[in-house]
Amino acid sequence: MNETRHQVLDALSDGPVSGPELAEELDISRSAVWKHVEALREAGFDIESDDVGYSLAAVPEFGGEAVEYELDAPFEVEYHDSIPSTNARARDLAASGAENVVVLADEQTGGRGRLDREWSSPSGGVWLSLLFRPDVPMAQAPAFTLAAAVAATRAAREMGVDAGIKWPNDVLVESDGTERKLVGILTEMEGEADRTSWIIVGIGINANVDSDDLPAGANPTSLSAELGEPVDRRVFTQRLLELFEELRQDPETAVAEWREYATTLGKRVRVETPSGTVEGEAVDIEFPGGLVVDTGDERVTVSAGDCDHLRPL
Ligand code: BT5
């Protein structure tokens, strides 16, 4: 949303305000005011007009403008009702030089997980990709994945869902000894060793999604399934972006917070890493995101891989 439209919207939310007043206040023509009001109506904002002027009666349930409205984070939000993959779209935007953009979709038709796995993304979810260009060496990038997991966990907890994090980046809800996946995160990046060109953090949250519409073998859950009613996706997305914004300023703190929410620490784990299997007790996490496993013989830090929680011996 451009700056003037933002200002029009802010004025309307404090309304009523007349067209001529608004034109004078923002130093634009009356017809420009009218065009902004019409564009906002088209985006789903309910703008009433009476003798006194315009006022904002309701904000759309979801969408780019809806999420940007009163968002306390410097992201522009590009919304799609349906798109193959928000990460793929964010890569195109990265190639054209964009930054601080969020690509958001109601549905993905080609959602991707790690290692080319599929990510099922029916309508009703929050499927988004954050594109940003942090001034850090590439080796620190994993910390942003952890930051995203922390932000998603906190946002879910604020809504009343008792989420925890499985290393490195699965957000789960545990009940009766079963872990159900609520959120998946896929991070992609480009740059040279000492300089990151861009990072894309793709976050998929099963928000208002029926578990029956998700792959059963994956043991999925959703915010609506946990709470027994749909959540306000606009509010959830805003909180997620605001929390991530805070954490990305200080990735070391994000790692510390990650420890608080971790369900992995203290558990017996088996991690399939690119260079082999590591099994033992997960004892800690180290900046920027390595898992420290005590195998009984030694402590090994693994920086990437698929992690299984095992039954205690
Ligand atoms: C992930 O992969 O968990 C990363 C998922 C990232 C998705 C986001 S959505 C926005 C952005 N755009 C994209 O295209 N992707 C990102 P991984 O750890 O590889 O887990 C994939 C596995 O999770 C699959 O093999 C299934 O078993 C399971 N799965 C698939 N869809 C699921 C869902 N909606 N909920 C829970 N589990 C799912």
Short mmCIF file of C-alpha atoms and ligand atoms in Angstrom, two decimals:
data_model
loop_
_atom_site.label_atom_id
_atom_site.label_comp_id
_atom_site.label_asym_id
_atom_site.label_seq_id
_atom_site.Cartn_x
_atom_site.Cartn_y
_atom_site.Cartn_z
CA MET A 1 0.00 0.00 0.00
CA ASN A 2 1.45 3.39 -0.85
CA GLU A 3 2.16 6.03 1.76
CA THR A 4 -0.79 8.31 0.92
CA ARG A 5 -3.26 5.44 0.99
CA HIS A 6 -1.89 4.54 4.40
CA GLN A 7 -2.50 8.11 5.57
CA VAL A 8 -6.04 8.13 4.16
CA LEU A 9 -6.77 4.89 5.97
CA ASP A 10 -5.34 6.19 9.25
CA ALA A 11 -7.46 9.36 8.97
CA LEU A 12 -10.59 7.31 8.25
CA SER A 13 -10.02 5.12 11.27
CA ASP A 14 -10.07 8.28 13.40
CA GLY A 15 -13.04 9.54 11.30
CA PRO A 16 -15.51 10.74 10.37
CA VAL A 17 -13.59 13.08 8.13
CA SER A 18 -14.89 14.89 5.07
CA GLY A 19 -13.34 14.60 1.60
CA PRO A 20 -12.30 18.28 1.48
CA GLU A 21 -10.78 18.10 4.98
CA LEU A 22 -8.81 15.04 4.03
CA ALA A 23 -7.65 16.60 0.77
CA GLU A 24 -6.35 19.61 2.64
CA GLU A 25 -4.74 17.61 5.40
CA LEU A 26 -2.84 15.36 2.99
CA ASP A 27 -2.29 18.05 0.38
CA ILE A 28 -3.91 16.05 -2.43
CA SER A 29 -6.90 16.73 -4.69
CA ARG A 30 -10.45 15.76 -3.73
CA SER A 31 -10.60 13.35 -6.64
CA ALA A 32 -7.40 11.70 -5.37
CA VAL A 33 -9.08 11.25 -1.97
CA TRP A 34 -12.03 9.66 -3.68
CA LYS A 35 -9.78 7.30 -5.67
CA HIS A 36 -8.03 6.14 -2.51
CA VAL A 37 -11.35 5.58 -0.76
CA GLU A 38 -12.63 3.54 -3.73
CA ALA A 39 -9.42 1.49 -3.87
CA LEU A 40 -9.70 0.74 -0.15
CA ARG A 41 -13.33 -0.30 -0.60
CA GLU A 42 -12.25 -2.60 -3.39
CA ALA A 43 -9.67 -4.15 -1.05
CA GLY A 44 -12.53 -4.96 1.33
CA PHE A 45 -12.46 -2.06 3.79
CA ASP A 46 -15.96 -1.03 4.77
CA ILE A 47 -15.94 2.77 4.51
CA GLU A 48 -19.15 4.52 5.39
CA SER A 49 -19.98 8.00 4.23
CA ASP A 50 -22.62 10.34 5.62
CA ASP A 51 -23.16 14.12 5.90
CA VAL A 52 -20.14 14.51 8.18
CA GLY A 53 -17.75 12.50 6.06
CA TYR A 54 -16.07 9.16 5.66
CA SER A 55 -15.33 6.72 8.45
CA LEU A 56 -13.89 3.24 8.65
CA ALA A 57 -16.52 0.71 9.77
CA ALA A 58 -14.69 -2.57 9.24
CA VAL A 59 -11.35 -3.98 8.17
CA PRO A 60 -11.24 -6.91 5.72
CA GLU A 61 -10.79 -10.31 7.28
CA PHE A 62 -7.53 -11.11 5.48
CA GLY A 63 -5.37 -9.85 2.64
CA GLY A 64 -2.39 -7.58 2.00
CA GLU A 65 -3.97 -4.27 2.98
CA ALA A 66 -5.68 -5.89 5.95
CA VAL A 67 -2.38 -7.19 7.33
CA GLU A 68 -0.56 -3.92 6.62
CA TYR A 69 -3.26 -1.96 8.45
CA GLU A 70 -1.79 -0.89 11.82
CA LEU A 71 1.08 -3.38 11.35
CA ASP A 72 3.99 -2.46 13.59
CA ALA A 73 6.73 -3.84 11.30
CA PRO A 74 8.27 -2.42 8.12
CA PHE A 75 7.02 -5.05 5.68
CA GLU A 76 5.08 -4.53 2.51
CA VAL A 77 2.58 -7.35 2.09
CA GLU A 78 1.85 -8.81 -1.34
CA TYR A 79 -1.25 -10.98 -1.13
CA HIS A 80 -2.49 -13.77 -3.43
CA ASP A 81 -5.70 -15.76 -3.09
CA SER A 82 -3.86 -18.63 -4.72
CA ILE A 83 -0.26 -19.02 -5.88
CA PRO A 84 2.00 -22.03 -6.56
CA SER A 85 4.49 -21.14 -3.77
CA THR A 86 5.10 -17.94 -1.81
CA ASN A 87 8.82 -18.88 -1.55
CA ALA A 88 9.07 -19.16 -5.35
CA ARG A 89 7.40 -15.76 -5.73
CA ALA A 90 9.72 -14.26 -3.10
CA ARG A 91 12.73 -15.60 -5.05
CA ASP A 92 11.53 -13.72 -8.12
CA LEU A 93 11.15 -10.57 -6.02
CA ALA A 94 14.66 -11.11 -4.59
CA ALA A 95 16.06 -11.35 -8.12
CA SER A 96 14.49 -8.00 -8.93
CA GLY A 97 16.12 -6.36 -5.89
CA ALA A 98 13.19 -6.19 -3.45
CA GLU A 99 13.51 -6.42 0.33
CA ASN A 100 11.33 -6.30 3.41
CA VAL A 101 8.48 -7.82 1.48
CA VAL A 102 6.08 -10.49 2.68
CA VAL A 103 4.37 -12.68 0.11
CA LEU A 104 1.16 -13.98 1.66
CA ALA A 105 -1.36 -16.47 0.29
CA ASP A 106 -4.64 -18.06 1.28
CA GLU A 107 -3.81 -21.17 -0.75
CA GLN A 108 -0.69 -22.62 -2.40
CA THR A 109 -0.97 -25.09 -5.25
CA GLY A 110 2.73 -26.09 -5.21
CA GLY A 111 3.84 -25.50 -1.62
CA ARG A 112 7.31 -26.85 -0.88
CA GLY A 113 8.94 -28.33 2.19
CA ARG A 114 12.60 -29.05 2.76
CA LEU A 115 14.50 -31.44 0.48
CA ASP A 116 11.86 -30.97 -2.23
CA ARG A 117 9.11 -32.47 -0.12
CA GLU A 118 5.56 -31.27 -0.64
CA TRP A 119 3.87 -28.85 1.72
CA SER A 120 0.13 -29.16 1.61
CA SER A 121 -1.43 -25.67 1.65
CA PRO A 122 -5.22 -25.63 1.35
CA SER A 123 -7.27 -22.43 1.57
CA GLY A 124 -7.57 -21.15 5.15
CA GLY A 125 -3.89 -21.33 6.10
CA VAL A 126 -1.33 -18.62 6.60
CA TRP A 127 1.28 -19.32 3.94
CA LEU A 128 3.88 -16.61 3.80
CA SER A 129 7.46 -15.81 2.85
CA LEU A 130 9.54 -13.01 4.30
CA LEU A 131 12.26 -11.57 2.10
CA PHE A 132 14.97 -9.49 3.77
CA ARG A 133 18.65 -8.65 3.44
CA PRO A 134 20.41 -8.83 6.79
CA ASP A 135 23.93 -7.55 7.19
CA VAL A 136 25.41 -10.84 8.46
CA PRO A 137 27.72 -13.58 7.17
CA MET A 138 25.85 -16.50 5.55
CA ALA A 139 26.87 -18.83 8.38
CA GLN A 140 24.53 -16.93 10.72
CA ALA A 141 21.47 -17.46 8.54
CA PRO A 142 20.17 -20.48 10.52
CA ALA A 143 19.49 -18.11 13.42
CA PHE A 144 16.73 -16.49 11.35
CA THR A 145 15.04 -19.86 10.90
CA LEU A 146 15.06 -20.29 14.65
CA ALA A 147 13.73 -16.74 15.04
CA ALA A 148 10.83 -17.63 12.74
CA ALA A 149 10.06 -20.74 14.79
CA VAL A 150 10.12 -18.67 17.99
CA ALA A 151 7.84 -16.00 16.47
CA ALA A 152 5.34 -18.62 15.25
CA THR A 153 5.38 -20.39 18.61
CA ARG A 154 4.82 -17.19 20.54
CA ALA A 155 2.03 -16.07 18.20
CA ALA A 156 0.33 -19.47 18.59
CA ARG A 157 0.72 -19.36 22.38
CA GLU A 158 -0.78 -15.87 22.52
CA MET A 159 -3.84 -17.36 20.82
CA GLY A 160 -4.02 -20.10 23.42
CA VAL A 161 -2.36 -22.97 21.56
CA ASP A 162 0.36 -24.68 23.56
CA ALA A 163 3.00 -24.97 20.83
CA GLY A 164 6.64 -26.03 21.19
CA ILE A 165 9.60 -26.32 18.83
CA LYS A 166 11.30 -29.44 17.55
CA TRP A 167 14.81 -28.76 16.30
CA PRO A 168 15.43 -27.10 14.04
CA ASN A 169 12.22 -25.62 12.76
CA ASP A 170 9.06 -27.63 13.32
CA VAL A 171 6.41 -26.08 15.52
CA LEU A 172 4.39 -28.85 17.14
CA VAL A 173 1.60 -29.39 19.57
CA GLU A 174 2.13 -32.36 21.86
CA SER A 175 -0.77 -34.19 23.42
CA ASP A 176 -1.01 -37.69 24.87
CA GLY A 177 2.57 -38.33 23.79
CA THR A 178 1.76 -37.58 20.14
CA GLU A 179 3.43 -34.71 18.32
CA ARG A 180 1.33 -32.92 15.75
CA LYS A 181 2.85 -30.51 13.29
CA LEU A 182 1.33 -27.02 13.28
CA VAL A 183 3.95 -25.02 11.39
CA GLY A 184 6.73 -25.77 8.91
CA ILE A 185 9.55 -23.43 7.94
CA LEU A 186 11.68 -23.41 4.80
CA THR A 187 14.60 -20.99 4.62
CA GLU A 188 16.41 -20.19 1.41
CA MET A 189 19.30 -17.79 0.92
CA GLU A 190 21.88 -16.43 -1.45
CA GLY A 191 25.18 -14.65 -0.98
CA GLU A 192 28.87 -15.21 -0.42
CA ALA A 193 30.49 -16.54 2.75
CA ASP A 194 31.01 -13.14 4.34
CA ARG A 195 27.92 -11.44 2.98
CA THR A 196 24.28 -12.45 2.73
CA SER A 197 22.52 -11.14 -0.34
CA TRP A 198 19.02 -12.18 0.71
CA ILE A 199 17.18 -14.59 2.98
CA ILE A 200 13.69 -15.92 2.40
CA VAL A 201 11.99 -17.44 5.41
CA GLY A 202 8.91 -19.36 4.30
CA ILE A 203 6.48 -20.08 7.12
CA GLY A 204 3.47 -22.32 6.69
CA ILE A 205 0.92 -22.21 9.50
CA ASN A 206 -2.08 -24.51 9.49
CA ALA A 207 -4.44 -21.80 10.70
CA ASN A 208 -8.09 -22.38 9.77
CA VAL A 209 -7.52 -25.71 8.11
CA ASP A 210 -9.33 -28.96 8.68
CA SER A 211 -6.84 -31.70 9.59
CA ASP A 212 -8.68 -33.94 7.10
CA ASP A 213 -7.41 -31.67 4.31
CA LEU A 214 -3.79 -32.28 5.35
CA PRO A 215 -1.64 -35.39 4.76
CA ALA A 216 -2.66 -37.84 7.50
CA GLY A 217 0.72 -39.57 7.69
CA ALA A 218 2.29 -36.30 8.76
CA ASN A 219 0.22 -36.08 11.97
CA PRO A 220 -0.83 -32.50 11.30
CA THR A 221 -2.86 -30.13 13.44
CA SER A 222 -4.11 -26.58 12.99
CA LEU A 223 -4.88 -23.57 15.15
CA SER A 224 -8.61 -24.01 14.52
CA ALA A 225 -8.46 -27.73 15.35
CA GLU A 226 -6.66 -26.99 18.63
CA LEU A 227 -9.01 -24.16 19.62
CA GLY A 228 -12.27 -25.57 18.31
CA GLU A 229 -13.00 -22.38 16.35
CA PRO A 230 -11.44 -20.36 13.55
CA VAL A 231 -8.77 -17.81 14.43
CA ASP A 232 -8.48 -14.25 13.17
CA ARG A 233 -5.78 -14.79 10.54
CA ARG A 234 -5.17 -11.06 10.13
CA VAL A 235 -4.34 -10.62 13.81
CA PHE A 236 -2.28 -13.82 13.89
CA THR A 237 -0.24 -12.80 10.83
CA GLN A 238 0.37 -9.32 12.22
CA ARG A 239 1.64 -10.71 15.53
CA LEU A 240 3.86 -13.20 13.72
CA LEU A 241 5.43 -10.44 11.60
CA GLU A 242 5.84 -8.09 14.56
CA LEU A 243 7.48 -10.76 16.70
CA PHE A 244 9.76 -11.79 13.86
CA GLU A 245 10.71 -8.16 13.28
CA GLU A 246 11.76 -7.83 16.91
CA LEU A 247 13.74 -11.08 16.89
CA ARG A 248 15.56 -10.48 13.63
CA GLN A 249 17.21 -7.39 15.13
CA ASP A 250 18.91 -9.62 17.64
CA PRO A 251 19.24 -13.24 16.47
CA GLU A 252 21.28 -14.23 19.56
CA THR A 253 18.29 -13.47 21.77
CA ALA A 254 16.15 -15.50 19.39
CA VAL A 255 18.37 -18.51 20.03
CA ALA A 256 18.04 -18.01 23.79
CA GLU A 257 14.26 -17.83 23.46
CA TRP A 258 14.29 -20.89 21.27
CA ARG A 259 15.67 -22.87 24.23
CA GLU A 260 12.63 -21.88 26.29
CA TYR A 261 10.19 -23.36 23.77
CA ALA A 262 12.26 -26.35 22.72
CA THR A 263 10.68 -29.75 23.12
CA THR A 264 13.86 -31.37 21.80
CA LEU A 265 16.25 -30.54 24.64
CA GLY A 266 16.54 -33.35 27.17
CA LYS A 267 15.10 -35.89 24.72
CA ARG A 268 16.79 -38.80 23.02
CA VAL A 269 17.10 -37.96 19.35
CA ARG A 270 18.18 -39.45 16.08
CA VAL A 271 19.35 -36.86 13.57
CA GLU A 272 19.86 -37.75 9.92
CA THR A 273 22.53 -35.33 8.78
CA PRO A 274 24.03 -35.03 5.30
CA SER A 275 27.13 -36.81 6.67
CA GLY A 276 25.46 -39.62 8.63
CA THR A 277 23.22 -40.46 11.58
CA VAL A 278 23.80 -39.06 15.05
CA GLU A 279 21.95 -40.55 18.03
CA GLY A 280 22.00 -39.51 21.66
CA GLU A 281 20.59 -37.01 24.10
CA ALA A 282 19.91 -33.48 22.84
CA VAL A 283 21.59 -31.30 25.45
CA ASP A 284 21.77 -27.80 24.04
CA ILE A 285 21.56 -25.50 21.07
CA GLU A 286 24.38 -23.20 20.02
CA PHE A 287 24.24 -19.96 18.09
CA PRO A 288 23.46 -19.77 15.19
CA GLY A 289 21.42 -22.96 15.46
CA GLY A 290 23.45 -26.16 15.87
CA LEU A 291 22.04 -28.93 18.06
CA VAL A 292 24.45 -30.39 20.61
CA VAL A 293 23.95 -34.15 20.97
CA ASP A 294 25.57 -36.20 23.71
CA THR A 295 26.12 -39.61 22.13
CA GLY A 296 27.45 -41.13 25.35
CA ASP A 297 31.00 -41.05 23.99
CA GLU A 298 31.20 -37.44 22.94
CA ARG A 299 29.30 -34.25 22.27
CA VAL A 300 28.56 -33.62 18.62
CA THR A 301 27.10 -30.41 17.20
CA VAL A 302 24.89 -30.98 14.19
CA SER A 303 23.96 -28.01 12.09
CA ALA A 304 21.43 -29.50 9.67
CA GLY A 305 19.29 -32.56 9.31
CA ASP A 306 15.99 -34.26 10.06
CA CYS A 307 15.46 -34.92 13.74
CA ASP A 308 13.36 -37.67 15.31
CA HIS A 309 12.43 -37.66 18.98
CA LEU A 310 12.92 -41.19 20.36
CA ARG A 311 11.36 -42.92 23.35
CA PRO A 312 13.44 -42.68 26.51
CA LEU A 313 15.68 -45.72 27.07
C1 BT5 B 1 8.71 -28.00 6.20
O1 BT5 B 1 9.31 -28.98 5.45
O2 BT5 B 1 8.18 -28.19 7.27
C2 BT5 B 1 8.74 -26.63 5.55
C3 BT5 B 1 7.39 -26.18 5.09
C4 BT5 B 1 7.41 -24.75 4.61
C5 BT5 B 1 6.10 -24.31 4.04
C6 BT5 B 1 6.06 -22.85 3.73
S1 BT5 B 1 4.45 -22.29 3.34
C7 BT5 B 1 5.04 -20.80 2.77
C8 BT5 B 1 6.33 -21.09 2.02
N1 BT5 B 1 6.09 -21.42 0.64
C9 BT5 B 1 6.45 -22.68 0.35
O3 BT5 B 1 6.33 -23.21 -0.77
N2 BT5 B 1 6.92 -23.28 1.45
C10 BT5 B 1 6.94 -22.38 2.58
P1 BT5 B 1 9.63 -30.43 5.94
O4 BT5 B 1 10.27 -30.39 7.28
O5 BT5 B 1 10.37 -31.03 4.79
O6 BT5 B 1 8.23 -31.12 6.11
C11 BT5 B 1 7.49 -31.58 5.00
C12 BT5 B 1 6.64 -32.75 5.47
O7 BT5 B 1 5.61 -32.29 6.34
C13 BT5 B 1 5.90 -33.46 4.33
O8 BT5 B 1 6.68 -34.48 3.80
C14 BT5 B 1 4.64 -33.99 5.02
O9 BT5 B 1 4.93 -35.22 5.66
C15 BT5 B 1 4.39 -32.97 6.11
N3 BT5 B 1 3.37 -31.97 5.72
C16 BT5 B 1 3.06 -31.52 4.47
N4 BT5 B 1 2.14 -30.54 4.54
C17 BT5 B 1 1.86 -30.38 5.85
C18 BT5 B 1 1.01 -29.49 6.57
N5 BT5 B 1 0.27 -28.55 5.96
N6 BT5 B 1 0.98 -29.61 7.93
C19 BT5 B 1 1.73 -30.53 8.60
N7 BT5 B 1 2.57 -31.37 7.96
C20 BT5 B 1 2.64 -31.29 6.60
#
